[in-house]
Amino acid sequence: MRRLRDTDGRDQHKRAARGHMGKLTLGGSAIHQTLHAEMKVRYESLKERERAHDDAKDAAVEASAICDFTEQMLENVIRDIDADLGKLDRAEPERNARATVFPEGFGKEIDPDGASQLDNLPTLRGRIEQVGPHPVVTETLAKFDAAVETFKTALKSEESAEALEESLFQEELQARKAIREQLEVAYGKLRAHYKANPRKAEDFFLREGSRRKPK
């Protein structure tokens, strides 16, 4: 019997299970019917978990793209704030607004990626407030807060989607394991059934070098 490894993919597991099931249909006795039914449950379980994992993986890709986009939006808002404060400095140079908010330039604020970018945002907001009361500051804070909240929401969605994908992938791995275990159980039972010629059990499993190659 060709034994599957835990490193074999979903297709190898499905092929081994389906091949085993197909051969069992020709066995002609109750044990073959029982083993067929037992493997069918595990085969269908693997397919179901594959679909769930694939759907979760697609959702995680979408969530990641949304998160990337909202991060870019936040960075663009920070760039706009820099430009708006430059205009305020020209109108009221005594405020020294741009240097107050971006003492090392706005580039330092947008360099971090992903969740690490959140670490700098409270301090940045505090520096915006230090510019003092002004319509530009009020508008700037409103834009900044909206962009930050949108990014935080997207980041949480991405983290949740990735966690779900990983959880469902682990379920798929368990479903593959169940197929490997069932193949071993069936092999043992068939050898016992054909105790006069235990090698006949091999006929009900895919063999090494099977004539049909996986695509």
C-alpha atoms as an extended CHARMM CRD file, in Angstrom:
* protein
*
       215  EXT
         1         1  MET       CA              0.0000000000        0.0000000000        0.0000000000  PROA      1               0.0000000000
         2         2  ARG       CA              1.2190000000        3.4620000000       -0.8560000000  PROA      2               0.0000000000
         3         3  ARG       CA              1.2800000000        5.3010000000        2.4390000000  PROA      3               0.0000000000
         4         4  LEU       CA              0.5140000000        8.9950000000        2.4690000000  PROA      4               0.0000000000
         5         5  ARG       CA              2.7410000000       11.4050000000        4.3480000000  PROA      5               0.0000000000
         6         6  ASP       CA              1.5290000000       14.3630000000        6.3590000000  PROA      6               0.0000000000
         7         7  THR       CA              3.4200000000       16.5450000000        3.8670000000  PROA      7               0.0000000000
         8         8  ASP       CA              1.2960000000       15.2710000000        0.9650000000  PROA      8               0.0000000000
         9         9  GLY       CA             -1.2370000000       17.7870000000       -0.2990000000  PROA      9               0.0000000000
        10        10  ARG       CA             -4.9810000000       17.7050000000       -0.5080000000  PROA      10              0.0000000000
        11        11  ASP       CA             -5.0230000000       16.2510000000       -4.0150000000  PROA      11              0.0000000000
        12        12  GLN       CA             -2.8900000000       13.2590000000       -3.0350000000  PROA      12              0.0000000000
        13        13  HSD       CA             -5.1700000000       12.5790000000       -0.0860000000  PROA      13              0.0000000000
        14        14  LYS       CA             -8.3300000000       12.8220000000       -2.1670000000  PROA      14              0.0000000000
        15        15  ARG       CA             -6.8840000000       10.6490000000       -4.9000000000  PROA      15              0.0000000000
        16        16  ALA       CA             -5.8220000000        7.9480000000       -2.4400000000  PROA      16              0.0000000000
        17        17  ALA       CA             -9.2150000000        8.0310000000       -0.7290000000  PROA      17              0.0000000000
        18        18  ARG       CA            -11.1930000000        7.9880000000       -3.9490000000  PROA      18              0.0000000000
        19        19  GLY       CA             -9.0780000000        5.2370000000       -5.4550000000  PROA      19              0.0000000000
        20        20  HSD       CA             -9.5290000000        3.1480000000       -2.3280000000  PROA      20              0.0000000000
        21        21  MET       CA            -13.2900000000        3.7200000000       -2.4320000000  PROA      21              0.0000000000
        22        22  GLY       CA            -13.5000000000        2.7920000000       -6.0880000000  PROA      22              0.0000000000
        23        23  LYS       CA            -11.6960000000       -0.4920000000       -5.5840000000  PROA      23              0.0000000000
        24        24  LEU       CA            -13.8180000000       -1.3500000000       -2.5680000000  PROA      24              0.0000000000
        25        25  THR       CA            -16.9710000000       -1.1980000000       -4.7080000000  PROA      25              0.0000000000
        26        26  LEU       CA            -15.7170000000       -4.3490000000       -6.4320000000  PROA      26              0.0000000000
        27        27  GLY       CA            -14.9020000000       -6.2360000000       -3.2380000000  PROA      27              0.0000000000
        28        28  GLY       CA            -18.2330000000       -8.0040000000       -3.0500000000  PROA      28              0.0000000000
        29        29  SER       CA            -18.5730000000       -8.4770000000        0.7120000000  PROA      29              0.0000000000
        30        30  ALA       CA            -19.8580000000       -6.6260000000        3.7560000000  PROA      30              0.0000000000
        31        31  ILE       CA            -16.4220000000       -5.5500000000        4.9200000000  PROA      31              0.0000000000
        32        32  HSD       CA            -15.7850000000       -3.7970000000        1.6280000000  PROA      32              0.0000000000
        33        33  GLN       CA            -19.0960000000       -1.9480000000        1.8670000000  PROA      33              0.0000000000
        34        34  THR       CA            -18.3580000000       -0.9310000000        5.4570000000  PROA      34              0.0000000000
        35        35  LEU       CA            -14.8810000000        0.3340000000        4.6460000000  PROA      35              0.0000000000
        36        36  HSD       CA            -16.2390000000        2.2120000000        1.6420000000  PROA      36              0.0000000000
        37        37  ALA       CA            -18.8080000000        3.9600000000        3.8350000000  PROA      37              0.0000000000
        38        38  GLU       CA            -16.1820000000        4.8150000000        6.4520000000  PROA      38              0.0000000000
        39        39  MET       CA            -13.8480000000        6.3600000000        3.8890000000  PROA      39              0.0000000000
        40        40  LYS       CA            -16.6670000000        8.2220000000        2.1570000000  PROA      40              0.0000000000
        41        41  VAL       CA            -17.4430000000       10.0920000000        5.3880000000  PROA      41              0.0000000000
        42        42  ARG       CA            -13.8110000000       11.1580000000        5.6990000000  PROA      42              0.0000000000
        43        43  TYR       CA            -13.5180000000       12.0280000000        2.0120000000  PROA      43              0.0000000000
        44        44  GLU       CA            -16.5910000000       14.2610000000        2.1360000000  PROA      44              0.0000000000
        45        45  SER       CA            -15.3060000000       15.8480000000        5.3350000000  PROA      45              0.0000000000
        46        46  LEU       CA            -12.0240000000       16.7330000000        3.6270000000  PROA      46              0.0000000000
        47        47  LYS       CA            -13.8370000000       18.2660000000        0.6670000000  PROA      47              0.0000000000
        48        48  GLU       CA            -16.0340000000       20.3150000000        2.9920000000  PROA      48              0.0000000000
        49        49  ARG       CA            -13.0590000000       21.6030000000        4.9480000000  PROA      49              0.0000000000
        50        50  GLU       CA            -11.1660000000       22.3720000000        1.7670000000  PROA      50              0.0000000000
        51        51  ARG       CA            -14.0190000000       24.5440000000        0.5450000000  PROA      51              0.0000000000
        52        52  ALA       CA            -14.2540000000       26.3190000000        3.8900000000  PROA      52              0.0000000000
        53        53  HSD       CA            -10.5040000000       26.9280000000        3.9370000000  PROA      53              0.0000000000
        54        54  ASP       CA            -10.4820000000       28.1800000000        0.3490000000  PROA      54              0.0000000000
        55        55  ASP       CA            -13.3300000000       30.5780000000        1.0780000000  PROA      55              0.0000000000
        56        56  ALA       CA            -11.5270000000       31.8470000000        4.1650000000  PROA      56              0.0000000000
        57        57  LYS       CA             -8.3080000000       32.2460000000        2.1960000000  PROA      57              0.0000000000
        58        58  ASP       CA            -10.1130000000       34.3210000000       -0.4370000000  PROA      58              0.0000000000
        59        59  ALA       CA            -11.6910000000       36.4410000000        2.2960000000  PROA      59              0.0000000000
        60        60  ALA       CA             -8.2810000000       36.9800000000        3.8990000000  PROA      60              0.0000000000
        61        61  VAL       CA             -6.8440000000       38.1920000000        0.5930000000  PROA      61              0.0000000000
        62        62  GLU       CA             -9.7010000000       40.6690000000        0.2710000000  PROA      62              0.0000000000
        63        63  ALA       CA             -9.3300000000       41.8330000000        3.8760000000  PROA      63              0.0000000000
        64        64  SER       CA             -5.5990000000       42.3200000000        3.3740000000  PROA      64              0.0000000000
        65        65  ALA       CA             -6.1800000000       44.3850000000        0.2370000000  PROA      65              0.0000000000
        66        66  ILE       CA             -8.7030000000       46.5720000000        2.0610000000  PROA      66              0.0000000000
        67        67  CYS       CA             -6.2760000000       47.0330000000        4.9350000000  PROA      67              0.0000000000
        68        68  ASP       CA             -3.4840000000       48.0300000000        2.5480000000  PROA      68              0.0000000000
        69        69  PHE       CA             -5.7750000000       50.5360000000        0.8790000000  PROA      69              0.0000000000
        70        70  THR       CA             -6.9060000000       52.1160000000        4.1580000000  PROA      70              0.0000000000
        71        71  GLU       CA             -3.2730000000       52.3540000000        5.2550000000  PROA      71              0.0000000000
        72        72  GLN       CA             -2.4850000000       54.2120000000        2.0380000000  PROA      72              0.0000000000
        73        73  MET       CA             -5.4590000000       56.4750000000        2.6880000000  PROA      73              0.0000000000
        74        74  LEU       CA             -4.1300000000       57.2580000000        6.1710000000  PROA      74              0.0000000000
        75        75  GLU       CA             -0.6890000000       58.0210000000        4.7820000000  PROA      75              0.0000000000
        76        76  ASN       CA             -2.2430000000       60.3250000000        2.1870000000  PROA      76              0.0000000000
        77        77  VAL       CA             -4.1370000000       62.1220000000        4.9640000000  PROA      77              0.0000000000
        78        78  ILE       CA             -0.8340000000       62.6290000000        6.7910000000  PROA      78              0.0000000000
        79        79  ARG       CA              0.6720000000       64.0650000000        3.6080000000  PROA      79              0.0000000000
        80        80  ASP       CA             -2.3320000000       66.3700000000        3.2580000000  PROA      80              0.0000000000
        81        81  ILE       CA             -1.9140000000       67.4770000000        6.8640000000  PROA      81              0.0000000000
        82        82  ASP       CA              1.6910000000       68.3930000000        6.1420000000  PROA      82              0.0000000000
        83        83  ALA       CA              0.5760000000       70.4740000000        3.1540000000  PROA      83              0.0000000000
        84        84  ASP       CA             -2.2460000000       72.1460000000        5.1120000000  PROA      84              0.0000000000
        85        85  LEU       CA              0.1000000000       73.0440000000        7.9490000000  PROA      85              0.0000000000
        86        86  GLY       CA              2.5090000000       74.5210000000        5.4320000000  PROA      86              0.0000000000
        87        87  LYS       CA             -0.2760000000       76.8210000000        4.2590000000  PROA      87              0.0000000000
        88        88  LEU       CA             -1.0630000000       77.7140000000        7.8740000000  PROA      88              0.0000000000
        89        89  ASP       CA              2.6000000000       78.5760000000        8.4720000000  PROA      89              0.0000000000
        90        90  ARG       CA              2.5590000000       80.9560000000        5.5340000000  PROA      90              0.0000000000
        91        91  ALA       CA             -0.5590000000       82.6540000000        6.8940000000  PROA      91              0.0000000000
        92        92  GLU       CA              0.5050000000       82.5770000000       10.5520000000  PROA      92              0.0000000000
        93        93  PRO       CA              4.2400000000       81.8350000000       10.7600000000  PROA      93              0.0000000000
        94        94  GLU       CA              4.3100000000       82.3950000000       14.5090000000  PROA      94              0.0000000000
        95        95  ARG       CA              2.4710000000       79.0960000000       15.0160000000  PROA      95              0.0000000000
        96        96  ASN       CA              5.3450000000       77.1090000000       13.5330000000  PROA      96              0.0000000000
        97        97  ALA       CA              2.6890000000       74.4820000000       12.8160000000  PROA      97              0.0000000000
        98        98  ARG       CA              4.5110000000       72.1520000000       10.4360000000  PROA      98              0.0000000000
        99        99  ALA       CA              7.6480000000       71.8760000000       12.5920000000  PROA      99              0.0000000000
       100       100  THR       CA              5.4960000000       71.3130000000       15.6840000000  PROA      100             0.0000000000
       101       101  VAL       CA              3.6080000000       68.4210000000       14.1280000000  PROA      101             0.0000000000
       102       102  PHE       CA              6.3960000000       66.9570000000       11.9920000000  PROA      102             0.0000000000
       103       103  PRO       CA              9.7050000000       67.8660000000       13.6840000000  PROA      103             0.0000000000
       104       104  GLU       CA             11.5100000000       65.2230000000       11.6060000000  PROA      104             0.0000000000
       105       105  GLY       CA              9.2810000000       65.4730000000        8.5280000000  PROA      105             0.0000000000
       106       106  PHE       CA              6.1040000000       63.5470000000        7.7650000000  PROA      106             0.0000000000
       107       107  GLY       CA              8.0650000000       60.6860000000        6.2080000000  PROA      107             0.0000000000
       108       108  LYS       CA              8.9370000000       59.3100000000        9.6330000000  PROA      108             0.0000000000
       109       109  GLU       CA              5.2290000000       58.9880000000       10.4160000000  PROA      109             0.0000000000
       110       110  ILE       CA              4.3660000000       56.9560000000        7.3350000000  PROA      110             0.0000000000
       111       111  ASP       CA              7.4380000000       54.6910000000        7.2630000000  PROA      111             0.0000000000
       112       112  PRO       CA              6.0680000000       51.9790000000        9.6110000000  PROA      112             0.0000000000
       113       113  ASP       CA              3.9080000000       49.3140000000        7.9840000000  PROA      113             0.0000000000
       114       114  GLY       CA              0.7740000000       47.5980000000        9.1850000000  PROA      114             0.0000000000
       115       115  ALA       CA             -0.0700000000       47.4670000000       12.8660000000  PROA      115             0.0000000000
       116       116  SER       CA              3.2740000000       49.0370000000       13.8200000000  PROA      116             0.0000000000
       117       117  GLN       CA              2.0500000000       52.2920000000       12.3070000000  PROA      117             0.0000000000
       118       118  LEU       CA             -0.5440000000       52.5650000000       15.0750000000  PROA      118             0.0000000000
       119       119  ASP       CA              2.2040000000       53.0440000000       17.6650000000  PROA      119             0.0000000000
       120       120  ASN       CA              3.0490000000       56.5690000000       16.4620000000  PROA      120             0.0000000000
       121       121  LEU       CA             -0.4610000000       57.8730000000       15.8710000000  PROA      121             0.0000000000
       122       122  PRO       CA             -1.4480000000       58.9720000000       19.4070000000  PROA      122             0.0000000000
       123       123  THR       CA              1.7490000000       61.0320000000       19.7130000000  PROA      123             0.0000000000
       124       124  LEU       CA              1.1760000000       62.5310000000       16.2730000000  PROA      124             0.0000000000
       125       125  ARG       CA             -2.3580000000       63.5060000000       17.2050000000  PROA      125             0.0000000000
       126       126  GLY       CA             -1.0930000000       65.1620000000       20.3640000000  PROA      126             0.0000000000
       127       127  ARG       CA              1.3350000000       67.2840000000       18.3470000000  PROA      127             0.0000000000
       128       128  ILE       CA             -1.4790000000       68.3790000000       16.0310000000  PROA      128             0.0000000000
       129       129  GLU       CA             -3.4120000000       69.6030000000       19.0720000000  PROA      129             0.0000000000
       130       130  GLN       CA             -0.3430000000       71.5650000000       20.2070000000  PROA      130             0.0000000000
       131       131  VAL       CA             -0.6940000000       73.8650000000       17.2020000000  PROA      131             0.0000000000
       132       132  GLY       CA             -3.6010000000       75.4510000000       19.0520000000  PROA      132             0.0000000000
       133       133  PRO       CA             -7.2020000000       76.3900000000       18.2360000000  PROA      133             0.0000000000
       134       134  HSD       CA             -7.7520000000       77.0610000000       14.5510000000  PROA      134             0.0000000000
       135       135  PRO       CA            -10.2470000000       75.9090000000       11.8970000000  PROA      135             0.0000000000
       136       136  VAL       CA             -7.4030000000       74.1930000000       10.0230000000  PROA      136             0.0000000000
       137       137  VAL       CA             -6.4860000000       72.2530000000       13.1620000000  PROA      137             0.0000000000
       138       138  THR       CA            -10.1120000000       71.2580000000       13.7650000000  PROA      138             0.0000000000
       139       139  GLU       CA            -10.4890000000       70.0390000000       10.1940000000  PROA      139             0.0000000000
       140       140  THR       CA             -7.1270000000       68.2890000000       10.3320000000  PROA      140             0.0000000000
       141       141  LEU       CA             -8.0360000000       66.3910000000       13.4940000000  PROA      141             0.0000000000
       142       142  ALA       CA            -11.3680000000       65.3160000000       12.0080000000  PROA      142             0.0000000000
       143       143  LYS       CA             -9.7020000000       63.9320000000        8.8670000000  PROA      143             0.0000000000
       144       144  PHE       CA             -6.9540000000       62.3070000000       10.8940000000  PROA      144             0.0000000000
       145       145  ASP       CA             -9.3300000000       60.6250000000       13.3550000000  PROA      145             0.0000000000
       146       146  ALA       CA            -11.5600000000       59.3040000000       10.5690000000  PROA      146             0.0000000000
       147       147  ALA       CA             -8.6040000000       57.8420000000        8.6680000000  PROA      147             0.0000000000
       148       148  VAL       CA             -7.1690000000       56.2590000000       11.8150000000  PROA      148             0.0000000000
       149       149  GLU       CA            -10.4670000000       54.6120000000       12.7580000000  PROA      149             0.0000000000
       150       150  THR       CA            -10.9590000000       53.3000000000        9.2230000000  PROA      150             0.0000000000
       151       151  PHE       CA             -7.4650000000       51.8160000000        9.2750000000  PROA      151             0.0000000000
       152       152  LYS       CA             -7.9580000000       50.2710000000       12.7330000000  PROA      152             0.0000000000
       153       153  THR       CA            -11.2110000000       48.6660000000       11.6340000000  PROA      153             0.0000000000
       154       154  ALA       CA             -9.6000000000       47.2540000000        8.4910000000  PROA      154             0.0000000000
       155       155  LEU       CA             -6.6290000000       45.9920000000       10.4740000000  PROA      155             0.0000000000
       156       156  LYS       CA             -8.8820000000       44.1380000000       12.9160000000  PROA      156             0.0000000000
       157       157  SER       CA            -10.8070000000       42.6260000000       10.0080000000  PROA      157             0.0000000000
       158       158  GLU       CA             -7.5680000000       41.4770000000        8.4060000000  PROA      158             0.0000000000
       159       159  GLU       CA             -6.3420000000       39.9080000000       11.6370000000  PROA      159             0.0000000000
       160       160  SER       CA             -9.6700000000       38.1280000000       12.1330000000  PROA      160             0.0000000000
       161       161  ALA       CA             -9.7020000000       36.8670000000        8.5420000000  PROA      161             0.0000000000
       162       162  GLU       CA             -6.1500000000       35.5540000000        8.8140000000  PROA      162             0.0000000000
       163       163  ALA       CA             -6.9130000000       33.8420000000       12.1220000000  PROA      163             0.0000000000
       164       164  LEU       CA             -9.9820000000       32.1680000000       10.6210000000  PROA      164             0.0000000000
       165       165  GLU       CA             -8.0090000000       31.0310000000        7.5860000000  PROA      165             0.0000000000
       166       166  GLU       CA             -5.3600000000       29.4500000000        9.8030000000  PROA      166             0.0000000000
       167       167  SER       CA             -7.9920000000       27.7700000000       11.9800000000  PROA      167             0.0000000000
       168       168  LEU       CA             -9.7580000000       26.2850000000        8.9650000000  PROA      168             0.0000000000
       169       169  PHE       CA             -6.4540000000       25.1780000000        7.4690000000  PROA      169             0.0000000000
       170       170  GLN       CA             -5.7400000000       23.2510000000       10.6700000000  PROA      170             0.0000000000
       171       171  GLU       CA             -9.1650000000       21.6330000000       10.3200000000  PROA      171             0.0000000000
       172       172  GLU       CA             -8.2790000000       20.6360000000        6.7630000000  PROA      172             0.0000000000
       173       173  LEU       CA             -5.0280000000       19.1020000000        8.0020000000  PROA      173             0.0000000000
       174       174  GLN       CA             -6.9990000000       17.1020000000       10.5580000000  PROA      174             0.0000000000
       175       175  ALA       CA             -9.3130000000       15.8880000000        7.7870000000  PROA      175             0.0000000000
       176       176  ARG       CA             -6.2850000000       14.7380000000        5.7920000000  PROA      176             0.0000000000
       177       177  LYS       CA             -4.9870000000       12.9480000000        8.8710000000  PROA      177             0.0000000000
       178       178  ALA       CA             -8.3350000000       11.1800000000        9.2360000000  PROA      178             0.0000000000
       179       179  ILE       CA             -7.9670000000        9.8210000000        5.7010000000  PROA      179             0.0000000000
       180       180  ARG       CA             -4.4510000000        8.5590000000        6.4060000000  PROA      180             0.0000000000
       181       181  GLU       CA             -5.6520000000        6.8810000000        9.5730000000  PROA      181             0.0000000000
       182       182  GLN       CA             -8.6200000000        5.2870000000        7.8080000000  PROA      182             0.0000000000
       183       183  LEU       CA             -6.3470000000        3.8850000000        5.1140000000  PROA      183             0.0000000000
       184       184  GLU       CA             -4.2620000000        2.2200000000        7.8240000000  PROA      184             0.0000000000
       185       185  VAL       CA             -7.3690000000        0.8720000000        9.5670000000  PROA      185             0.0000000000
       186       186  ALA       CA             -8.7470000000       -0.4740000000        6.2930000000  PROA      186             0.0000000000
       187       187  TYR       CA             -5.4160000000       -2.0550000000        5.4200000000  PROA      187             0.0000000000
       188       188  GLY       CA             -5.3120000000       -3.8940000000        8.7310000000  PROA      188             0.0000000000
       189       189  LYS       CA             -8.9070000000       -5.0960000000        8.4350000000  PROA      189             0.0000000000
       190       190  LEU       CA             -8.4580000000       -6.2750000000        4.8570000000  PROA      190             0.0000000000
       191       191  ARG       CA             -5.2880000000       -8.1910000000        5.7150000000  PROA      191             0.0000000000
       192       192  ALA       CA             -7.2310000000       -9.8870000000        8.4870000000  PROA      192             0.0000000000
       193       193  HSD       CA            -10.1020000000      -10.5830000000        6.0840000000  PROA      193             0.0000000000
       194       194  TYR       CA             -7.7350000000      -12.1620000000        3.5660000000  PROA      194             0.0000000000
       195       195  LYS       CA             -5.7070000000      -13.9530000000        6.2310000000  PROA      195             0.0000000000
       196       196  ALA       CA             -4.9770000000      -16.8440000000        3.8860000000  PROA      196             0.0000000000
       197       197  ASN       CA             -3.4020000000      -14.3700000000        1.4610000000  PROA      197             0.0000000000
       198       198  PRO       CA             -2.8810000000      -11.0150000000        3.2440000000  PROA      198             0.0000000000
       199       199  ARG       CA             -1.1740000000       -9.5000000000        0.2170000000  PROA      199             0.0000000000
       200       200  LYS       CA             -4.5630000000       -9.4250000000       -1.5170000000  PROA      200             0.0000000000
       201       201  ALA       CA             -5.3590000000       -6.4110000000        0.6820000000  PROA      201             0.0000000000
       202       202  GLU       CA             -2.9680000000       -4.4080000000       -1.5090000000  PROA      202             0.0000000000
       203       203  ASP       CA             -5.4660000000       -4.6370000000       -4.3690000000  PROA      203             0.0000000000
       204       204  PHE       CA             -7.7660000000       -2.1360000000       -2.6380000000  PROA      204             0.0000000000
       205       205  PHE       CA             -5.2700000000        0.7240000000       -2.4250000000  PROA      205             0.0000000000
       206       206  LEU       CA             -3.3870000000        2.8770000000       -4.8650000000  PROA      206             0.0000000000
       207       207  ARG       CA              0.0750000000        1.5560000000       -5.4970000000  PROA      207             0.0000000000
       208       208  GLU       CA              3.3850000000        3.2640000000       -6.0510000000  PROA      208             0.0000000000
       209       209  GLY       CA              3.7280000000        4.1330000000       -9.7150000000  PROA      209             0.0000000000
       210       210  SER       CA              0.0050000000        3.9530000000      -10.3870000000  PROA      210             0.0000000000
       211       211  ARG       CA             -0.7430000000        4.2060000000      -14.0960000000  PROA      211             0.0000000000
       212       212  ARG       CA             -2.8050000000        7.3710000000      -13.6330000000  PROA      212             0.0000000000
       213       213  LYS       CA             -0.5540000000       10.2810000000      -12.8240000000  PROA      213             0.0000000000
       214       214  PRO       CA             -1.8710000000       13.1830000000      -10.7340000000  PROA      214             0.0000000000
       215       215  LYS       CA             -2.2620000000       16.4020000000      -12.6750000000  PROA      215             0.0000000000
